[in-house]
mmCIF file of C-alpha atoms and ligand atoms in Angstrom:
data_model
loop_
_atom_site.group_PDB
_atom_site.id
_atom_site.type_symbol
_atom_site.label_atom_id
_atom_site.label_comp_id
_atom_site.label_asym_id
_atom_site.label_seq_id
_atom_site.Cartn_x
_atom_site.Cartn_y
_atom_site.Cartn_z
ATOM 1 C CA MET A 125 0.000 0.000 0.000
ATOM 2 C CA LEU A 126 2.786 2.349 1.009
ATOM 3 C CA ILE A 127 4.615 1.653 -2.234
ATOM 4 C CA ILE A 128 1.464 2.350 -4.263
ATOM 5 C CA ILE A 129 0.997 5.687 -2.513
ATOM 6 C CA SER A 130 4.554 6.740 -3.071
ATOM 7 C CA VAL A 131 4.457 5.703 -6.749
ATOM 8 C CA ASN A 132 1.279 7.712 -7.139
ATOM 9 C CA LEU A 133 2.909 10.630 -5.434
ATOM 10 C CA VAL A 134 5.871 10.490 -7.768
ATOM 11 C CA ALA A 135 3.529 10.213 -10.752
ATOM 12 C CA LYS A 136 1.560 13.184 -9.490
ATOM 13 C CA PHE A 137 4.748 15.118 -8.862
ATOM 14 C CA VAL A 138 5.941 14.478 -12.423
ATOM 15 C CA GLN A 139 2.499 15.261 -13.787
ATOM 16 C CA ASP A 140 2.356 18.520 -11.841
ATOM 17 C CA HIS A 141 5.695 19.447 -13.261
ATOM 18 C CA MET A 142 4.914 18.450 -16.807
ATOM 19 C CA GLN A 143 3.728 21.919 -17.609
ATOM 20 C CA ILE A 144 6.034 24.692 -16.537
ATOM 21 C CA TYR A 145 5.645 27.630 -18.858
ATOM 22 C CA LEU A 146 8.659 29.921 -18.746
ATOM 23 C CA ASP A 147 8.230 31.685 -22.064
ATOM 24 C CA HIS A 148 6.180 34.720 -21.043
ATOM 25 C CA SER A 149 8.161 37.053 -23.284
ATOM 26 C CA SER A 150 6.855 35.104 -26.277
ATOM 27 C CA THR A 151 3.289 35.282 -25.098
ATOM 28 C CA THR A 152 1.316 35.144 -21.844
ATOM 29 C CA PRO A 153 -1.717 32.987 -21.025
ATOM 30 C CA PRO A 154 -4.808 35.230 -21.095
ATOM 31 C CA ARG A 155 -6.276 35.771 -17.627
ATOM 32 C CA ILE A 156 -9.540 34.001 -16.789
ATOM 33 C CA GLU A 157 -11.329 37.327 -16.296
ATOM 34 C CA VAL A 158 -10.110 38.404 -19.738
ATOM 35 C CA VAL A 159 -11.266 35.223 -21.482
ATOM 36 C CA SER A 160 -14.636 35.505 -19.803
ATOM 37 C CA LEU A 161 -15.042 39.131 -20.919
ATOM 38 C CA LEU A 162 -13.934 38.213 -24.435
ATOM 39 C CA SER A 163 -16.614 35.582 -24.771
ATOM 40 C CA GLN A 164 -19.258 37.805 -23.163
ATOM 41 C CA VAL A 165 -18.562 40.727 -25.492
ATOM 42 C CA LEU A 166 -18.356 38.469 -28.546
ATOM 43 C CA SER A 167 -21.714 36.906 -27.839
ATOM 44 C CA LYS A 168 -23.647 39.883 -26.465
ATOM 45 C CA TYR A 169 -22.100 43.044 -27.876
ATOM 46 C CA TYR A 170 -21.775 42.453 -31.581
ATOM 47 C CA GLY A 171 -22.907 45.883 -32.766
ATOM 48 C CA ASN A 172 -20.644 47.810 -35.096
ATOM 49 C CA PRO A 173 -19.318 50.860 -33.205
ATOM 50 C CA SER A 174 -19.930 52.953 -36.331
ATOM 51 C CA SER A 175 -23.678 52.169 -36.279
ATOM 52 C CA LEU A 176 -26.068 54.833 -34.993
ATOM 53 C CA HIS A 177 -28.422 52.500 -33.103
ATOM 54 C CA SER A 178 -27.990 51.427 -29.511
ATOM 55 C CA TRP A 179 -26.152 48.222 -30.465
ATOM 56 C CA GLY A 180 -23.519 50.467 -32.029
ATOM 57 C CA LYS A 181 -23.538 52.938 -29.130
ATOM 58 C CA ASN A 182 -23.035 50.132 -26.611
ATOM 59 C CA THR A 183 -19.961 48.849 -28.381
ATOM 60 C CA THR A 184 -18.571 52.377 -28.757
ATOM 61 C CA THR A 185 -18.822 52.694 -24.971
ATOM 62 C CA ILE A 186 -16.904 49.423 -24.583
ATOM 63 C CA VAL A 187 -14.134 50.556 -26.942
ATOM 64 C CA GLU A 188 -13.829 53.934 -25.214
ATOM 65 C CA LYS A 189 -13.618 52.300 -21.785
ATOM 66 C CA ALA A 190 -10.723 50.162 -23.033
ATOM 67 C CA ARG A 191 -9.037 53.256 -24.443
ATOM 68 C CA CYS A 192 -9.177 54.800 -20.959
ATOM 69 C CA GLN A 193 -7.794 51.610 -19.376
ATOM 70 C CA LEU A 194 -4.834 51.650 -21.771
ATOM 71 C CA ALA A 195 -4.278 55.373 -21.204
ATOM 72 C CA ASN A 196 -4.251 54.744 -17.435
ATOM 73 C CA LEU A 197 -1.662 51.981 -17.768
ATOM 74 C CA ILE A 198 0.855 54.438 -19.248
ATOM 75 C CA ASN A 199 -0.522 57.540 -17.482
ATOM 76 C CA ALA A 200 -1.474 59.215 -20.758
ATOM 77 C CA PRO A 201 -3.458 62.381 -19.981
ATOM 78 C CA ASN A 202 -5.824 61.956 -22.928
ATOM 79 C CA PRO A 203 -7.352 58.563 -23.877
ATOM 80 C CA ASP A 204 -7.623 59.767 -27.483
ATOM 81 C CA SER A 205 -3.855 59.388 -27.710
ATOM 82 C CA ILE A 206 -4.385 55.589 -27.729
ATOM 83 C CA LEU A 207 -4.911 54.071 -31.191
ATOM 84 C CA PHE A 208 -5.845 50.393 -31.372
ATOM 85 C CA THR A 209 -3.931 48.200 -33.830
ATOM 86 C CA SER A 210 -3.632 44.469 -34.515
ATOM 87 C CA GLY A 211 -0.591 44.127 -32.229
ATOM 88 C CA GLY A 212 2.937 45.256 -31.514
ATOM 89 C CA THR A 213 4.072 44.562 -35.076
ATOM 90 C CA GLU A 214 1.470 46.861 -36.594
ATOM 91 C CA SER A 215 2.105 49.550 -33.969
ATOM 92 C CA ASN A 216 5.821 49.532 -34.788
ATOM 93 C CA ASN A 217 5.185 49.569 -38.545
ATOM 94 C CA LEU A 218 2.709 52.402 -38.164
ATOM 95 C CA ALA A 219 5.185 54.440 -36.115
ATOM 96 C CA ILE A 220 7.984 54.035 -38.671
ATOM 97 C CA PHE A 221 6.050 54.313 -41.937
ATOM 98 C CA GLY A 222 3.471 56.721 -40.522
ATOM 99 C CA ILE A 223 6.222 59.252 -39.764
ATOM 100 C CA ALA A 224 8.363 58.504 -42.842
ATOM 101 C CA ASP A 225 5.416 58.908 -45.208
ATOM 102 C CA LYS A 226 4.859 62.482 -44.045
ATOM 103 C CA TYR A 227 8.051 63.467 -45.868
ATOM 104 C CA GLN A 228 8.132 64.236 -49.579
ATOM 105 C CA LYS A 229 11.693 63.008 -49.983
ATOM 106 C CA PRO A 230 13.759 60.337 -48.179
ATOM 107 C CA GLY A 231 15.169 61.345 -44.809
ATOM 108 C CA HIS A 232 17.147 59.795 -41.980
ATOM 109 C CA LEU A 233 16.032 57.341 -39.309
ATOM 110 C CA ILE A 234 17.926 56.198 -36.198
ATOM 111 C CA ILE A 235 17.274 52.842 -34.557
ATOM 112 C CA SER A 236 19.420 50.585 -32.394
ATOM 113 C CA ASN A 237 21.117 47.333 -33.301
ATOM 114 C CA VAL A 238 18.955 45.435 -30.816
ATOM 115 C CA GLU A 239 15.476 46.253 -32.080
ATOM 116 C CA HIS A 240 12.792 43.636 -32.601
ATOM 117 C CA SER A 241 12.364 42.696 -36.274
ATOM 118 C CA ALA A 242 9.066 44.633 -36.277
ATOM 119 C CA ILE A 243 11.275 47.758 -36.184
ATOM 120 C CA SER A 244 14.431 46.621 -37.972
ATOM 121 C CA GLN A 245 12.531 45.232 -40.973
ATOM 122 C CA PRO A 246 10.472 48.394 -41.627
ATOM 123 C CA ALA A 247 13.707 50.382 -41.203
ATOM 124 C CA LYS A 248 15.499 48.183 -43.753
ATOM 125 C CA THR A 249 12.535 48.533 -46.122
ATOM 126 C CA LEU A 250 12.783 52.331 -45.897
ATOM 127 C CA MET A 251 16.490 52.054 -46.626
ATOM 128 C CA LEU A 252 16.430 49.487 -49.433
ATOM 129 C CA GLU A 253 13.195 50.393 -51.176
ATOM 130 C CA ARG A 254 12.636 54.062 -50.451
ATOM 131 C CA GLY A 255 16.103 55.593 -50.358
ATOM 132 C CA TRP A 256 16.120 56.499 -46.647
ATOM 133 C CA ASP A 257 19.356 56.524 -44.640
ATOM 134 C CA VAL A 258 19.190 54.476 -41.466
ATOM 135 C CA THR A 259 21.730 54.622 -38.645
ATOM 136 C CA PHE A 260 21.841 51.444 -36.565
ATOM 137 C CA LEU A 261 23.261 52.470 -33.195
ATOM 138 C CA GLU A 262 25.759 50.043 -31.698
ATOM 139 C CA VAL A 263 25.246 48.705 -28.178
ATOM 140 C CA ASP A 264 27.682 47.675 -25.458
ATOM 141 C CA HIS A 265 28.196 44.117 -24.154
ATOM 142 C CA LEU A 266 25.083 44.484 -21.964
ATOM 143 C CA GLY A 267 22.962 45.547 -24.917
ATOM 144 C CA ARG A 268 22.751 49.203 -23.922
ATOM 145 C CA VAL A 269 22.551 52.106 -26.350
ATOM 146 C CA ASN A 270 24.985 54.934 -25.619
ATOM 147 C CA CYS A 271 23.624 58.513 -25.397
ATOM 148 C CA ALA A 272 26.747 60.064 -26.935
ATOM 149 C CA ASP A 273 26.361 57.747 -29.936
ATOM 150 C CA LEU A 274 22.798 58.936 -30.399
ATOM 151 C CA GLN A 275 23.887 62.566 -30.241
ATOM 152 C CA ALA A 276 26.622 61.907 -32.799
ATOM 153 C CA ALA A 277 24.235 60.151 -35.185
ATOM 154 C CA ILE A 278 21.708 62.987 -35.371
ATOM 155 C CA ARG A 279 21.575 64.885 -38.658
ATOM 156 C CA GLU A 280 19.653 67.815 -40.098
ATOM 157 C CA ASP A 281 17.287 65.431 -41.855
ATOM 158 C CA THR A 282 16.715 62.969 -38.976
ATOM 159 C CA ALA A 283 12.955 62.434 -38.868
ATOM 160 C CA LEU A 284 12.618 59.832 -36.129
ATOM 161 C CA ILE A 285 14.529 57.922 -33.458
ATOM 162 C CA SER A 286 13.156 54.530 -32.473
ATOM 163 C CA ILE A 287 14.713 52.654 -29.533
ATOM 164 C CA ILE A 288 13.338 49.563 -27.846
ATOM 165 C CA PHE A 289 12.314 50.091 -24.179
ATOM 166 C CA GLY A 290 13.013 46.602 -22.844
ATOM 167 C CA GLN A 291 14.936 44.166 -25.026
ATOM 168 C CA SER A 292 13.047 40.900 -25.521
ATOM 169 C CA GLU A 293 15.992 38.515 -25.940
ATOM 170 C CA VAL A 294 18.374 39.733 -23.246
ATOM 171 C CA GLY A 295 16.066 41.713 -20.940
ATOM 172 C CA THR A 296 18.083 44.947 -20.903
ATOM 173 C CA ILE A 297 16.116 48.118 -20.222
ATOM 174 C CA GLU A 298 17.359 50.985 -22.377
ATOM 175 C CA PRO A 299 17.955 54.499 -20.953
ATOM 176 C CA ILE A 300 14.876 55.889 -22.713
ATOM 177 C CA GLY A 301 14.605 58.957 -20.440
ATOM 178 C CA GLN A 302 18.157 60.062 -21.300
ATOM 179 C CA LEU A 303 17.783 59.256 -24.988
ATOM 180 C CA LEU A 304 14.581 61.282 -25.019
ATOM 181 C CA GLU A 305 16.435 64.303 -23.592
ATOM 182 C CA ILE A 306 18.763 64.186 -26.582
ATOM 183 C CA ALA A 307 15.867 63.791 -29.017
ATOM 184 C CA ARG A 308 14.160 66.814 -27.385
ATOM 185 C CA GLN A 309 17.276 69.009 -27.523
ATOM 186 C CA ASN A 310 17.441 68.267 -31.246
ATOM 187 C CA ASN A 311 13.716 68.574 -31.831
ATOM 188 C CA ILE A 312 13.341 65.022 -33.153
ATOM 189 C CA LEU A 313 10.472 62.603 -32.466
ATOM 190 C CA LEU A 314 11.191 59.525 -30.356
ATOM 191 C CA HIS A 315 9.301 56.247 -30.622
ATOM 192 C CA SER A 316 9.838 53.355 -28.241
ATOM 193 C CA ASP A 317 8.764 49.737 -28.585
ATOM 194 C CA ALA A 318 7.459 49.046 -25.066
ATOM 195 C CA VAL A 319 5.848 45.718 -25.933
ATOM 196 C CA GLN A 320 7.964 43.802 -23.396
ATOM 197 C CA VAL A 321 7.722 46.486 -20.745
ATOM 198 C CA ALA A 322 4.035 47.412 -20.509
ATOM 199 C CA GLY A 323 2.395 45.732 -17.540
ATOM 200 C CA ARG A 324 5.785 44.613 -16.205
ATOM 201 C CA ILE A 325 7.310 47.865 -14.989
ATOM 202 C CA PRO A 326 5.534 51.204 -14.473
ATOM 203 C CA LEU A 327 5.306 53.296 -17.626
ATOM 204 C CA ASP A 328 4.491 56.974 -17.408
ATOM 205 C CA VAL A 329 4.372 59.044 -20.591
ATOM 206 C CA GLN A 330 4.076 62.216 -18.527
ATOM 207 C CA LYS A 331 7.368 61.505 -16.727
ATOM 208 C CA ILE A 332 9.073 60.145 -19.856
ATOM 209 C CA PRO A 333 7.162 61.985 -22.581
ATOM 210 C CA VAL A 334 8.011 59.884 -25.621
ATOM 211 C CA ASP A 335 6.150 60.799 -28.798
ATOM 212 C CA LEU A 336 5.091 57.304 -29.787
ATOM 213 C CA LEU A 337 4.925 54.069 -27.782
ATOM 214 C CA SER A 338 4.016 50.558 -28.976
ATOM 215 C CA LEU A 339 2.039 48.142 -26.796
ATOM 216 C CA SER A 340 0.793 44.584 -27.297
ATOM 217 C CA SER A 341 -2.032 42.819 -25.476
ATOM 218 C CA HIS A 342 -0.693 39.261 -25.510
ATOM 219 C CA LYS A 343 2.404 40.209 -23.545
ATOM 220 C CA LEU A 344 0.257 41.345 -20.615
ATOM 221 C CA TYR A 345 -2.209 38.441 -20.292
ATOM 222 C CA GLY A 346 -4.609 39.723 -22.928
ATOM 223 C CA PRO A 347 -5.537 38.014 -26.206
ATOM 224 C CA GLN A 348 -3.297 37.885 -29.271
ATOM 225 C CA GLY A 349 -4.051 40.052 -32.307
ATOM 226 C CA ILE A 350 -4.638 43.355 -30.580
ATOM 227 C CA GLY A 351 -2.242 46.140 -29.655
ATOM 228 C CA ALA A 352 -2.005 49.884 -29.395
ATOM 229 C CA LEU A 353 0.106 52.798 -30.427
ATOM 230 C CA TYR A 354 0.267 55.752 -28.055
ATOM 231 C CA ILE A 355 0.549 58.957 -30.075
ATOM 232 C CA LYS A 356 1.340 62.076 -28.067
ATOM 233 C CA GLU A 357 -1.008 64.980 -28.626
ATOM 234 C CA GLY A 358 0.217 67.135 -31.505
ATOM 235 C CA VAL A 359 2.118 64.292 -33.226
ATOM 236 C CA THR A 360 0.641 63.339 -36.584
ATOM 237 C CA LEU A 361 1.093 60.208 -38.676
ATOM 238 C CA LYS A 362 0.233 59.269 -42.238
ATOM 239 C CA PRO A 363 -2.329 56.443 -41.955
ATOM 240 C CA GLN A 364 -1.269 53.111 -43.362
ATOM 241 C CA LEU A 365 -4.794 51.723 -43.825
ATOM 242 C CA TYR A 366 -7.387 53.620 -45.814
ATOM 243 C CA GLY A 367 -11.125 53.056 -45.621
ATOM 244 C CA GLY A 368 -13.587 54.127 -42.955
ATOM 245 C CA PRO A 369 -13.068 56.926 -40.431
ATOM 246 C CA GLN A 370 -12.380 54.648 -37.437
ATOM 247 C CA GLU A 371 -9.782 55.552 -34.820
ATOM 248 C CA ALA A 372 -10.225 59.260 -35.635
ATOM 249 C CA GLY A 373 -9.228 58.607 -39.252
ATOM 250 C CA ARG A 374 -5.848 57.210 -38.229
ATOM 251 C CA ARG A 375 -6.585 53.506 -38.864
ATOM 252 C CA ALA A 376 -9.483 52.342 -40.997
ATOM 253 C CA GLY A 377 -11.380 49.123 -40.301
ATOM 254 C CA THR A 378 -14.199 48.005 -38.017
ATOM 255 C CA GLU A 379 -12.864 47.820 -34.473
ATOM 256 C CA SER A 380 -12.421 44.360 -32.964
ATOM 257 C CA VAL A 381 -14.608 45.232 -29.992
ATOM 258 C CA ALA A 382 -14.157 41.994 -28.018
ATOM 259 C CA LEU A 383 -10.375 42.009 -28.415
ATOM 260 C CA ILE A 384 -10.189 45.689 -27.529
ATOM 261 C CA ALA A 385 -12.353 45.194 -24.422
ATOM 262 C CA SER A 386 -10.208 42.243 -23.317
ATOM 263 C CA PHE A 387 -6.995 44.192 -23.900
ATOM 264 C CA GLY A 388 -8.444 47.020 -21.796
ATOM 265 C CA LEU A 389 -9.292 44.689 -18.929
ATOM 266 C CA ALA A 390 -5.891 42.955 -19.140
ATOM 267 C CA ALA A 391 -4.221 46.376 -18.952
ATOM 268 C CA GLN A 392 -6.288 47.376 -15.929
ATOM 269 C CA LEU A 393 -5.560 44.109 -14.107
ATOM 270 C CA ALA A 394 -1.865 44.356 -14.961
ATOM 271 C CA GLN A 395 -1.793 47.848 -13.536
ATOM 272 C CA GLU A 396 -3.549 46.785 -10.318
ATOM 273 C CA ASP A 397 -1.028 43.975 -9.738
ATOM 274 C CA LEU A 398 2.022 45.695 -11.095
ATOM 275 C CA ILE A 399 4.044 46.655 -8.005
ATOM 276 C CA GLN A 400 3.353 43.453 -6.099
ATOM 277 C CA GLU A 401 3.806 41.128 -9.082
ATOM 278 C CA THR A 402 6.984 42.854 -10.258
ATOM 279 C CA LYS A 403 8.539 42.370 -6.817
ATOM 280 C CA ARG A 404 7.464 38.718 -6.662
ATOM 281 C CA LEU A 405 8.779 37.927 -10.139
ATOM 282 C CA GLN A 406 12.028 39.731 -9.535
ATOM 283 C CA LYS A 407 12.599 37.684 -6.376
ATOM 284 C CA LEU A 408 11.873 34.402 -8.155
ATOM 285 C CA ARG A 409 13.979 35.456 -11.131
ATOM 286 C CA ASP A 410 16.945 36.353 -8.898
ATOM 287 C CA HIS A 411 16.572 33.012 -7.134
ATOM 288 C CA LEU A 412 16.703 31.176 -10.460
ATOM 289 C CA PHE A 413 19.815 33.149 -11.458
ATOM 290 C CA GLU A 414 21.400 32.102 -8.142
ATOM 291 C CA LEU A 415 20.467 28.445 -8.632
ATOM 292 C CA LEU A 416 22.046 28.471 -12.084
ATOM 293 C CA ALA A 417 25.050 30.619 -11.150
ATOM 294 C CA GLU A 418 27.321 27.646 -10.524
ATOM 295 C CA CYS A 419 26.433 25.905 -13.770
ATOM 296 C CA PRO A 420 29.676 25.924 -15.806
ATOM 297 C CA TYR A 421 27.866 25.985 -19.157
ATOM 298 C CA LEU A 422 25.668 29.052 -18.595
ATOM 299 C CA GLU A 423 26.790 32.654 -18.926
ATOM 300 C CA PRO A 424 24.190 35.367 -18.199
ATOM 301 C CA THR A 425 23.517 37.904 -20.957
ATOM 302 C CA GLY A 426 22.128 41.435 -20.796
ATOM 303 C CA ASP A 427 22.172 43.956 -17.987
ATOM 304 C CA LEU A 428 21.666 42.196 -14.668
ATOM 305 C CA ASP A 429 20.550 45.384 -12.877
ATOM 306 C CA LEU A 430 18.578 47.405 -15.422
ATOM 307 C CA ARG A 431 16.536 44.453 -16.537
ATOM 308 C CA LEU A 432 12.971 43.300 -17.155
ATOM 309 C CA PRO A 433 11.840 41.809 -13.810
ATOM 310 C CA HIS A 434 10.659 38.464 -15.183
ATOM 311 C CA HIS A 435 13.575 37.820 -17.509
ATOM 312 C CA LEU A 436 16.645 35.554 -17.414
ATOM 313 C CA SER A 437 18.891 34.994 -20.397
ATOM 314 C CA PHE A 438 22.126 33.138 -21.007
ATOM 315 C CA ILE A 439 24.405 31.903 -23.661
ATOM 316 C CA ILE A 440 25.321 28.255 -23.394
ATOM 317 C CA ASN A 441 29.060 27.805 -23.540
ATOM 318 C CA SER A 442 29.115 24.449 -25.244
ATOM 319 C CA PRO A 443 32.127 22.186 -25.712
ATOM 320 C CA ILE A 444 30.437 20.820 -28.870
ATOM 321 C CA ASP A 445 31.319 22.747 -32.042
ATOM 322 C CA SER A 446 28.108 22.409 -34.011
ATOM 323 C CA PHE A 447 25.831 23.009 -31.017
ATOM 324 C CA ASN A 448 22.890 25.416 -30.910
ATOM 325 C CA SER A 449 20.511 26.099 -28.070
ATOM 326 C CA ARG A 450 17.449 24.693 -29.821
ATOM 327 C CA THR A 451 18.646 21.257 -28.674
ATOM 328 C CA ILE A 452 18.215 22.388 -25.075
ATOM 329 C CA VAL A 453 14.842 23.973 -25.762
ATOM 330 C CA ARG A 454 13.628 20.636 -27.182
ATOM 331 C CA GLN A 455 15.015 18.599 -24.293
ATOM 332 C CA MET A 456 13.402 20.936 -21.790
ATOM 333 C CA ASP A 457 10.174 20.626 -23.710
ATOM 334 C CA TYR A 458 10.332 16.812 -23.365
ATOM 335 C CA ALA A 459 10.647 17.429 -19.647
ATOM 336 C CA GLY A 460 7.500 19.594 -19.767
ATOM 337 C CA ILE A 461 9.231 22.949 -19.450
ATOM 338 C CA ALA A 462 8.776 25.702 -22.038
ATOM 339 C CA ILE A 463 11.741 28.011 -22.518
ATOM 340 C CA SER A 464 13.045 29.862 -25.561
ATOM 341 C CA ALA A 465 16.184 29.980 -27.664
ATOM 342 C CA GLY A 466 15.804 33.703 -28.205
ATOM 343 C CA SER A 467 13.054 35.963 -29.395
ATOM 344 C CA ALA A 468 9.874 34.121 -30.360
ATOM 345 C CA CYS A 469 9.728 35.434 -33.852
ATOM 346 C CA ASN A 470 13.260 34.275 -34.637
ATOM 347 C CA SER A 471 13.239 30.953 -32.857
ATOM 348 C CA GLY A 472 11.770 29.092 -35.845
ATOM 349 C CA LYS A 473 14.888 29.402 -37.992
ATOM 350 C CA LEU A 474 18.486 28.611 -37.301
ATOM 351 C CA MET A 475 20.259 31.946 -37.516
ATOM 352 C CA PRO A 476 22.720 33.511 -35.086
ATOM 353 C CA SER A 477 20.912 36.084 -32.980
ATOM 354 C CA ASN A 478 21.473 39.604 -34.336
ATOM 355 C CA VAL A 479 21.046 40.912 -30.818
ATOM 356 C CA LEU A 480 23.831 38.719 -29.391
ATOM 357 C CA LEU A 481 26.088 39.523 -32.363
ATOM 358 C CA ALA A 482 25.471 43.244 -31.784
ATOM 359 C CA MET A 483 26.460 42.759 -28.129
ATOM 360 C CA GLY A 484 29.834 41.357 -29.215
ATOM 361 C CA TYR A 485 29.228 37.618 -28.916
ATOM 362 C CA SER A 486 30.780 35.341 -31.533
ATOM 363 C CA PRO A 487 28.613 33.773 -34.275
ATOM 364 C CA LYS A 488 28.911 30.433 -32.459
ATOM 365 C CA GLN A 489 27.773 31.983 -29.168
ATOM 366 C CA ALA A 490 24.997 33.835 -30.996
ATOM 367 C CA LEU A 491 23.478 30.444 -31.856
ATOM 368 C CA CYS A 492 23.468 29.508 -28.196
ATOM 369 C CA GLY A 493 21.113 32.008 -26.552
ATOM 370 C CA LEU A 494 18.642 30.765 -23.968
ATOM 371 C CA ARG A 495 15.769 32.723 -22.416
ATOM 372 C CA LEU A 496 13.583 31.895 -19.432
ATOM 373 C CA THR A 497 10.774 34.337 -18.734
ATOM 374 C CA LEU A 498 8.564 34.043 -15.660
ATOM 375 C CA GLY A 499 4.914 34.957 -15.251
ATOM 376 C CA ARG A 500 1.925 35.194 -12.946
ATOM 377 C CA GLN A 501 1.597 31.444 -12.489
ATOM 378 C CA THR A 502 5.278 30.762 -11.859
ATOM 379 C CA THR A 503 5.977 29.367 -8.384
ATOM 380 C CA LEU A 504 9.096 28.793 -6.298
ATOM 381 C CA GLU A 505 8.639 25.072 -6.878
ATOM 382 C CA ASP A 506 8.626 25.630 -10.669
ATOM 383 C CA ILE A 507 11.852 27.604 -10.431
ATOM 384 C CA GLU A 508 13.655 24.995 -8.341
ATOM 385 C CA TRP A 509 12.480 22.135 -10.545
ATOM 386 C CA THR A 510 13.497 23.999 -13.710
ATOM 387 C CA ALA A 511 16.965 24.778 -12.359
ATOM 388 C CA MET A 512 17.492 21.110 -11.528
ATOM 389 C CA VAL A 513 16.206 19.815 -14.877
ATOM 390 C CA LEU A 514 18.163 22.359 -16.908
ATOM 391 C CA GLN A 515 21.411 21.514 -15.143
ATOM 392 C CA GLN A 516 20.790 17.806 -15.638
ATOM 393 C CA VAL A 517 20.057 18.279 -19.342
ATOM 394 C CA LEU A 518 23.270 20.279 -19.800
ATOM 395 C CA GLU A 519 25.339 17.791 -17.773
ATOM 396 C CA ARG A 520 24.021 14.851 -19.752
ATOM 397 C CA LEU A 521 24.887 16.523 -23.046
ATOM 398 C CA PHE A 522 28.240 18.020 -22.197
ATOM 399 C CA ALA A 523 29.830 16.199 -19.258
ATOM 400 C CA LYS A 524 31.342 13.418 -21.364
ATOM 401 C CA VAL A 525 32.592 15.635 -24.187
HETATM 402 C C1 PLP B 8 9.828 43.845 -28.396
HETATM 403 C C2 PLP B 8 8.741 43.331 -29.275
HETATM 404 N N1 PLP B 8 8.191 44.159 -30.181
HETATM 405 C C3 PLP B 8 7.195 43.766 -30.991
HETATM 406 C C4 PLP B 8 6.708 42.482 -30.935
HETATM 407 C C5 PLP B 8 5.581 42.076 -31.846
HETATM 408 O O1 PLP B 8 4.373 42.139 -31.138
HETATM 409 P P1 PLP B 8 3.078 41.336 -31.667
HETATM 410 O O2 PLP B 8 3.372 39.884 -31.453
HETATM 411 O O3 PLP B 8 1.958 41.843 -30.816
HETATM 412 O O4 PLP B 8 2.908 41.681 -33.099
HETATM 413 C C6 PLP B 8 7.257 41.567 -30.010
HETATM 414 C C7 PLP B 8 6.785 40.169 -29.968
HETATM 415 O O5 PLP B 8 7.500 39.253 -29.612
HETATM 416 C C8 PLP B 8 8.285 42.014 -29.150
HETATM 417 O O6 PLP B 8 8.842 41.213 -28.246
#
């Protein structure tokens, strides 16, 4: 009998640990309250916000409430400065092309070398297809942009500076406040991709008055396929979608009311929990760093102090020549633990990470990035189990080499 109980206990223990999700920078599980609102709005509030009847008016009220919730999350004084998009990618594209398209002839854009592809690809398109000059600012070994480099890169024809707020692969938080000072002194607009930051650390566009800020719902426990671009009052953009007059003429297309409402609620809940949850995650994250500190194969990447609170990243120093970190991601997945080999959007193809290369890592090391990102459901037990499994996986692969 005793043996049966203990076998069951072990089975339960393994089962409980079959699902440890540590990939919250790729996407977060939508909160129960958010899913419930999504289904409620979808089934009950299907009116088109552009319609004059009460079905339409009701959904307009829902959209405007969400706009206020998003404005509150970043302390924007006017909810009308929030424009809903289909996600972080669209927000970033709209910021880059929406500003660039206001100019009659090609100008100059400054971005960093550690931007998400939703910024670097539009920037390269401007450069290769539309004759724009783009300066890609170098970063130091921690992934930080240097203010003096920004100052030196500014030209007469610089139209926009776009710097990521919190880097998704290595967790480094950029000195946006200081970079903004430089942009201001030179009278240039500054956009920041805050997709990884919103809901994780306080954002205040009155304290750090950036001109444009990108947000994404699925990084803060809302549904996928909805995002927002904050546009400071007085800043204008050339729309990228033409059609109806939605979003004050800045983005045509019938609003996705249920997604917008859910994003609004997710933002409100994230804001309510922010201080407490940030502290909790930071503590767990630091504990996981400590547990892995002695592991000879792992070297932390990014800034360990100015860092997203839920984020750990490493390169794996492998004794095997042809190694890449996807092997580890797969092995961890067999053990029921989801981690990432880098940014989500790049993890499908085998390419050295541009971010790690920009930070001075070798091409071999840039194939060996590993990212563990914690979330609301992560427990101390999850962290300790993950540290043990990861070390065992690495030992098994490398110890005999
Ligand atoms: C920093 C950053 N910007 C933009 C995006 C794209 O956001 P979305 O998936 O909402 O299009 C991501 C997604 O991984 C991201 O991490």
